[in-house]
Amino acid sequence: MKIGIVGAGMVGASAAYATALLGAAREIVLVDINPALASAQAEDIAHALPFAARGQVSAGNYAALDGAALVIIAAGVGQKPGESRLDLLARNAEVFRAVVDATLTAAPDAVLLIASNPVDVMTGITTRLSGLPATRVIGSGTILDTARFRHLIGEHLGVDPRSIHAYVLGEHGDSEVLGWSSARVGALSLAEAAANMQAPITEAVRAEIDRGVRGAAYRIIEGKGATFFGIGAGLARLVSAIGNDERSVHSVSVLTPEVVGIKEAPVSIPRLIGRDGVVADLMPALDATETDALAASARLMRDLLASVAL
């Protein structure tokens, strides 16, 4: 599969690097407003391929996206230390008008994978700007938050996080909802697994994990200026799911017709992902508190999207 990545900064380059090492795409084309940056990133990543997988990495203009089955959009201005993802909205919305038009002119049949923050609202904006079905415009959403959630549960239990099935829903940001009630370890509920491992999930443990998930981006940005390795790997995983028509389940953001009573909200829930994008929504069981929190998150995202004049 040929893919394009628009935006060769740290997120776009990390996605290209992870995708190349996984062998998830036979050809990767990097496009950036700074052609020298795109060329340098492509050359550097290409030099890693002899140690990993076969493939081709190059840089080009938008026309070079011709034939791409998927395009990751990681363009836009970066998040500043102390700045919430939502504060980025006004600055990034205008950038996307030109990016989406140029991308679809070159690759009209591509699935669009949105990585720019605030990613949920940007996914909704892209859906409306592009005129594509919502199932073909996928935001990375809470795929990284979900990975953080599973990582921290795994650390507490002493279990490989790949054996933990737990999801973060709603916004990729402050209003996100950790799905404790539907979390599973193998075939067991989280409480049953915790009892077996003699590592109970107390309220204090929940609070610590919640802080760990919610505060991760702010801690990383404070320490090194940006987050990019985790989301780069998450994007590469989605490239693999789409390119291989896996029909695997991932928590990604889509402009959703209705979720817990809120209409037209760009939020994440677990979704089945295949060659053409989202195949189906797989809404987990939630308790009353989680349902209310997801409704609040969805309402916030809906209202923010509605506030953007397109």
CSV table of C-alpha atoms in Angstrom, one decimal:
chain,number,residue,atom,x,y,z
A,1,MET,CA,0.0,0.0,0.0
A,2,LYS,CA,1.2,3.5,-0.8
A,3,ILE,CA,0.5,6.1,1.9
A,4,GLY,CA,1.1,9.9,2.2
A,5,ILE,CA,2.0,11.9,5.2
A,6,VAL,CA,1.3,15.6,5.1
A,7,GLY,CA,3.4,17.3,7.7
A,8,ALA,CA,6.9,16.1,8.3
A,9,GLY,CA,7.4,17.4,11.8
A,10,MET,CA,8.0,15.1,14.7
A,11,VAL,CA,4.5,13.5,14.7
A,12,GLY,CA,4.5,12.9,10.9
A,13,ALA,CA,8.1,11.8,10.9
A,14,SER,CA,7.5,9.4,13.9
A,15,ALA,CA,4.5,8.0,12.1
A,16,ALA,CA,6.6,7.5,8.9
A,17,TYR,CA,9.4,5.9,10.9
A,18,ALA,CA,7.2,3.5,12.8
A,19,THR,CA,5.2,2.6,9.7
A,20,ALA,CA,8.5,1.9,7.8
A,21,LEU,CA,9.9,-0.3,10.5
A,22,LEU,CA,6.7,-2.3,10.8
A,23,GLY,CA,6.6,-2.8,7.0
A,24,ALA,CA,3.0,-1.5,7.1
A,25,ALA,CA,3.3,0.3,3.7
A,26,ARG,CA,5.3,-0.4,0.6
A,27,GLU,CA,5.7,3.3,-0.2
A,28,ILE,CA,5.6,6.4,2.0
A,29,VAL,CA,5.6,9.9,0.7
A,30,LEU,CA,6.3,12.8,2.9
A,31,VAL,CA,4.9,16.3,2.0
A,32,ASP,CA,5.6,19.5,4.0
A,33,ILE,CA,5.5,23.2,3.5
A,34,ASN,CA,9.2,23.0,4.1
A,35,PRO,CA,10.5,20.7,1.3
A,36,ALA,CA,14.0,20.5,2.8
A,37,LEU,CA,12.5,19.1,6.0
A,38,ALA,CA,10.4,16.5,4.2
A,39,SER,CA,13.5,15.4,2.1
A,40,ALA,CA,15.7,15.2,5.2
A,41,GLN,CA,13.2,13.1,7.1
A,42,ALA,CA,12.6,10.8,4.2
A,43,GLU,CA,16.3,10.2,3.6
A,44,ASP,CA,17.0,9.6,7.3
A,45,ILE,CA,14.1,7.1,7.6
A,46,ALA,CA,15.1,5.4,4.3
A,47,HIS,CA,18.6,4.7,5.9
A,48,ALA,CA,16.8,2.7,8.7
A,49,LEU,CA,15.1,0.3,6.3
A,50,PRO,CA,18.0,-2.0,5.6
A,51,PHE,CA,17.8,-2.9,9.3
A,52,ALA,CA,14.1,-3.6,9.3
A,53,ALA,CA,11.6,-4.0,6.4
A,54,ARG,CA,11.5,-3.5,2.7
A,55,GLY,CA,9.9,-0.3,1.4
A,56,GLN,CA,10.4,3.1,-0.1
A,57,VAL,CA,10.4,6.4,1.6
A,58,SER,CA,10.5,9.7,-0.4
A,59,ALA,CA,9.5,13.3,-0.3
A,60,GLY,CA,7.4,15.3,-2.8
A,61,ASN,CA,4.7,17.8,-3.4
A,62,TYR,CA,1.0,17.1,-3.1
A,63,ALA,CA,1.0,15.6,-6.7
A,64,ALA,CA,3.2,12.9,-5.4
A,65,LEU,CA,0.3,11.6,-3.3
A,66,ASP,CA,-1.3,10.3,-6.4
A,67,GLY,CA,-2.4,6.7,-5.9
A,68,ALA,CA,-2.1,6.8,-2.1
A,69,ALA,CA,-4.7,4.6,-0.4
A,70,LEU,CA,-4.3,6.5,2.9
A,71,VAL,CA,-3.0,10.0,3.8
A,72,ILE,CA,-2.1,10.9,7.4
A,73,ILE,CA,-2.6,14.7,8.0
A,74,ALA,CA,-0.2,15.8,10.7
A,75,ALA,CA,0.1,19.4,9.5
A,76,GLY,CA,-0.6,22.5,11.5
A,77,VAL,CA,0.9,24.5,14.4
A,78,GLY,CA,2.2,22.6,17.4
A,79,GLN,CA,1.0,22.6,21.0
A,80,LYS,CA,2.8,25.0,23.3
A,81,PRO,CA,3.8,24.1,26.8
A,82,GLY,CA,0.8,24.7,29.1
A,83,GLU,CA,-1.6,25.1,26.1
A,84,SER,CA,-4.6,22.8,26.0
A,85,ARG,CA,-5.4,20.9,22.8
A,86,LEU,CA,-8.6,23.0,22.5
A,87,ASP,CA,-6.7,26.2,22.4
A,88,LEU,CA,-5.2,25.0,19.2
A,89,LEU,CA,-8.5,24.9,17.4
A,90,ALA,CA,-8.6,28.4,15.9
A,91,ARG,CA,-5.0,28.3,14.8
A,92,ASN,CA,-5.2,24.9,13.1
A,93,ALA,CA,-8.7,25.1,11.5
A,94,GLU,CA,-7.6,27.5,8.8
A,95,VAL,CA,-4.5,25.5,7.9
A,96,PHE,CA,-6.7,22.5,7.0
A,97,ARG,CA,-8.8,24.3,4.4
A,98,ALA,CA,-5.8,24.3,1.9
A,99,VAL,CA,-4.4,21.0,3.1
A,100,VAL,CA,-7.6,19.0,2.6
A,101,ASP,CA,-8.3,20.4,-0.8
A,102,ALA,CA,-4.7,19.8,-2.1
A,103,THR,CA,-4.7,16.3,-0.6
A,104,LEU,CA,-8.0,15.2,-2.2
A,105,THR,CA,-7.1,16.7,-5.5
A,106,ALA,CA,-4.1,14.4,-5.7
A,107,ALA,CA,-5.6,11.3,-3.9
A,108,PRO,CA,-9.4,11.5,-4.1
A,109,ASP,CA,-9.9,7.9,-3.0
A,110,ALA,CA,-7.7,8.0,0.0
A,111,VAL,CA,-8.8,7.3,3.6
A,112,LEU,CA,-7.8,10.4,5.6
A,113,LEU,CA,-6.2,9.8,9.0
A,114,ILE,CA,-6.1,13.0,11.1
A,115,ALA,CA,-3.3,13.5,13.7
A,116,SER,CA,-3.3,17.3,14.2
A,117,ASN,CA,-4.6,18.7,17.5
A,118,PRO,CA,-7.2,19.2,18.7
A,119,VAL,CA,-7.7,16.0,16.8
A,120,ASP,CA,-11.4,15.3,17.5
A,121,VAL,CA,-12.6,18.7,16.3
A,122,MET,CA,-10.1,18.7,13.4
A,123,THR,CA,-11.5,15.3,12.4
A,124,GLY,CA,-15.0,16.9,12.3
A,125,ILE,CA,-13.7,19.9,10.4
A,126,THR,CA,-12.0,17.6,7.9
A,127,THR,CA,-15.1,15.6,7.4
A,128,ARG,CA,-17.1,18.7,6.5
A,129,LEU,CA,-14.4,20.3,4.4
A,130,SER,CA,-13.8,17.1,2.4
A,131,GLY,CA,-17.4,16.0,1.9
A,132,LEU,CA,-16.2,12.4,2.4
A,133,PRO,CA,-18.3,9.9,4.3
A,134,ALA,CA,-17.4,10.1,8.0
A,135,THR,CA,-16.2,6.5,7.9
A,136,ARG,CA,-13.3,7.6,5.6
A,137,VAL,CA,-12.1,10.5,7.9
A,138,ILE,CA,-10.6,9.0,11.0
A,139,GLY,CA,-9.0,10.8,13.8
A,140,SER,CA,-6.3,9.2,15.9
A,141,GLY,CA,-8.6,10.1,18.8
A,142,THR,CA,-8.0,8.2,22.0
A,143,ILE,CA,-5.8,5.5,20.6
A,144,LEU,CA,-2.9,6.9,22.5
A,145,ASP,CA,-4.9,7.5,25.7
A,146,THR,CA,-6.1,3.9,25.4
A,147,ALA,CA,-2.5,2.7,25.2
A,148,ARG,CA,-1.6,4.8,28.2
A,149,PHE,CA,-4.6,3.3,30.1
A,150,ARG,CA,-3.6,-0.3,29.3
A,151,HIS,CA,0.1,0.4,30.1
A,152,LEU,CA,-0.7,1.7,33.6
A,153,ILE,CA,-3.2,-1.1,34.3
A,154,GLY,CA,-0.6,-3.6,33.1
A,155,GLU,CA,2.1,-2.1,35.4
A,156,HIS,CA,-0.2,-2.3,38.4
A,157,LEU,CA,-1.3,-5.9,37.7
A,158,GLY,CA,2.0,-7.2,36.3
A,159,VAL,CA,0.3,-8.2,33.0
A,160,ASP,CA,1.4,-7.5,29.4
A,161,PRO,CA,-0.7,-4.5,28.3
A,162,ARG,CA,-1.5,-6.3,25.0
A,163,SER,CA,-3.6,-8.7,27.1
A,164,ILE,CA,-5.6,-5.9,28.6
A,165,HIS,CA,-8.8,-4.8,26.8
A,166,ALA,CA,-9.7,-1.4,28.1
A,167,TYR,CA,-10.7,1.8,26.3
A,168,VAL,CA,-10.6,5.5,26.7
A,169,LEU,CA,-13.6,7.2,25.1
A,170,GLY,CA,-14.8,10.7,24.1
A,171,GLU,CA,-12.3,13.5,23.6
A,172,HIS,CA,-8.6,13.1,23.2
A,173,GLY,CA,-8.1,15.6,26.0
A,174,ASP,CA,-9.3,16.8,29.4
A,175,SER,CA,-12.9,15.4,29.1
A,176,GLU,CA,-11.9,11.9,28.1
A,177,VAL,CA,-13.6,9.0,29.8
A,178,LEU,CA,-11.7,6.0,31.1
A,179,GLY,CA,-13.9,2.9,30.6
A,180,TRP,CA,-13.3,1.1,33.9
A,181,SER,CA,-16.5,-0.8,33.9
A,182,SER,CA,-15.9,-2.6,30.6
A,183,ALA,CA,-12.2,-3.3,31.1
A,184,ARG,CA,-11.1,-6.9,30.8
A,185,VAL,CA,-7.9,-8.8,31.3
A,186,GLY,CA,-8.0,-11.8,29.0
A,187,ALA,CA,-11.5,-13.2,29.6
A,188,LEU,CA,-11.8,-11.8,33.1
A,189,SER,CA,-13.3,-8.6,34.4
A,190,LEU,CA,-10.7,-6.2,35.7
A,191,ALA,CA,-11.8,-6.8,39.3
A,192,GLU,CA,-11.6,-10.6,38.9
A,193,ALA,CA,-8.1,-10.4,37.3
A,194,ALA,CA,-6.9,-8.0,40.0
A,195,ALA,CA,-8.1,-10.4,42.7
A,196,ASN,CA,-6.3,-13.3,41.0
A,197,MET,CA,-3.1,-11.2,40.8
A,198,GLN,CA,-3.5,-10.0,44.4
A,199,ALA,CA,-3.3,-6.4,43.1
A,200,PRO,CA,-6.7,-4.9,43.9
A,201,ILE,CA,-8.0,-1.9,42.0
A,202,THR,CA,-8.8,0.4,44.8
A,203,GLU,CA,-10.1,4.0,44.5
A,204,ALA,CA,-6.6,5.3,45.1
A,205,VAL,CA,-5.2,3.1,42.3
A,206,ARG,CA,-8.0,4.3,40.0
A,207,ALA,CA,-7.2,7.9,40.8
A,208,GLU,CA,-3.5,7.4,40.2
A,209,ILE,CA,-4.0,5.7,36.9
A,210,ASP,CA,-6.6,8.4,35.9
A,211,ARG,CA,-4.0,11.1,36.7
A,212,GLY,CA,-1.4,9.1,34.8
A,213,VAL,CA,-3.5,8.9,31.6
A,214,ARG,CA,-4.9,12.4,31.7
A,215,GLY,CA,-1.7,14.2,32.6
A,216,ALA,CA,0.6,12.3,30.3
A,217,ALA,CA,0.7,14.8,27.4
A,218,TYR,CA,1.2,17.7,29.8
A,219,ARG,CA,4.1,16.0,31.6
A,220,ILE,CA,5.8,15.0,28.3
A,221,ILE,CA,5.4,18.4,26.7
A,222,GLU,CA,6.8,20.1,29.8
A,223,GLY,CA,9.8,17.8,29.7
A,224,LYS,CA,10.7,17.7,26.1
A,225,GLY,CA,8.3,20.1,24.2
A,226,ALA,CA,6.1,17.7,22.4
A,227,THR,CA,4.7,14.2,22.2
A,228,PHE,CA,5.4,12.1,19.1
A,229,PHE,CA,6.8,8.6,19.7
A,230,GLY,CA,3.6,7.2,21.2
A,231,ILE,CA,1.2,8.7,18.6
A,232,GLY,CA,3.6,7.8,15.8
A,233,ALA,CA,3.3,4.2,16.8
A,234,GLY,CA,-0.4,4.5,17.1
A,235,LEU,CA,-0.7,5.9,13.6
A,236,ALA,CA,1.4,3.2,12.2
A,237,ARG,CA,-0.8,0.6,13.9
A,238,LEU,CA,-3.8,2.2,12.1
A,239,VAL,CA,-2.0,2.1,8.8
A,240,SER,CA,-1.5,-1.6,9.3
A,241,ALA,CA,-5.1,-2.1,10.2
A,242,ILE,CA,-6.3,-0.3,7.1
A,243,GLY,CA,-3.7,-1.6,4.6
A,244,ASN,CA,-4.2,-5.2,5.7
A,245,ASP,CA,-8.0,-4.9,5.9
A,246,GLU,CA,-7.6,-6.3,9.4
A,247,ARG,CA,-11.1,-5.5,10.8
A,248,SER,CA,-9.4,-4.9,14.1
A,249,VAL,CA,-10.8,-2.8,17.0
A,250,HIS,CA,-9.3,0.6,17.8
A,251,SER,CA,-10.5,3.6,19.8
A,252,VAL,CA,-10.5,6.3,17.1
A,253,SER,CA,-12.4,9.5,16.5
A,254,VAL,CA,-15.1,9.9,13.8
A,255,LEU,CA,-17.9,12.5,13.3
A,256,THR,CA,-20.5,10.3,15.0
A,257,PRO,CA,-24.2,10.5,14.1
A,258,GLU,CA,-25.2,9.8,17.6
A,259,VAL,CA,-23.5,8.6,20.8
A,260,VAL,CA,-25.2,8.4,24.2
A,261,GLY,CA,-27.9,10.7,22.9
A,262,ILE,CA,-25.6,13.4,21.6
A,263,LYS,CA,-25.8,13.9,17.8
A,264,GLU,CA,-23.0,14.9,15.4
A,265,ALA,CA,-20.1,14.7,17.8
A,266,PRO,CA,-16.5,14.0,16.8
A,267,VAL,CA,-15.5,11.6,19.5
A,268,SER,CA,-13.8,8.2,20.0
A,269,ILE,CA,-15.4,4.9,20.8
A,270,PRO,CA,-14.0,1.5,19.9
A,271,ARG,CA,-14.4,0.9,16.2
A,272,LEU,CA,-13.8,-1.9,13.7
A,273,ILE,CA,-11.2,-0.7,11.2
A,274,GLY,CA,-10.6,-2.1,7.7
A,275,ARG,CA,-9.5,-1.2,4.2
A,276,ASP,CA,-12.2,1.5,3.6
A,277,GLY,CA,-12.0,3.0,7.1
A,278,VAL,CA,-14.5,2.4,9.8
A,279,VAL,CA,-16.6,-0.7,9.3
A,280,ALA,CA,-18.7,-0.6,12.5
A,281,ASP,CA,-18.9,1.1,15.9
A,282,LEU,CA,-18.5,-1.3,18.9
A,283,MET,CA,-19.9,0.7,21.8
A,284,PRO,CA,-18.9,-0.9,25.2
A,285,ALA,CA,-21.1,-1.2,28.2
A,286,LEU,CA,-20.8,1.8,30.5
A,287,ASP,CA,-22.0,2.5,34.0
A,288,ALA,CA,-24.2,5.5,34.7
A,289,THR,CA,-21.2,7.7,35.7
A,290,GLU,CA,-19.3,6.9,32.6
A,291,THR,CA,-22.3,7.4,30.4
A,292,ASP,CA,-22.9,10.9,31.8
A,293,ALA,CA,-19.2,11.7,31.4
A,294,LEU,CA,-19.2,10.5,27.8
A,295,ALA,CA,-22.3,12.6,27.1
A,296,ALA,CA,-20.6,15.7,28.5
A,297,SER,CA,-17.4,15.0,26.5
A,298,ALA,CA,-19.5,14.5,23.3
A,299,ARG,CA,-21.5,17.6,23.9
A,300,LEU,CA,-18.3,19.7,24.4
A,301,MET,CA,-16.9,18.4,21.1
A,302,ARG,CA,-20.2,18.9,19.2
A,303,ASP,CA,-20.4,22.5,20.4
A,304,LEU,CA,-16.8,23.3,19.6
A,305,LEU,CA,-17.2,21.9,16.1
A,306,ALA,CA,-20.4,23.9,15.6
A,307,SER,CA,-18.5,27.1,16.7
A,308,VAL,CA,-16.2,26.8,13.7
A,309,ALA,CA,-17.4,28.7,10.6
A,310,LEU,CA,-16.4,26.7,7.5
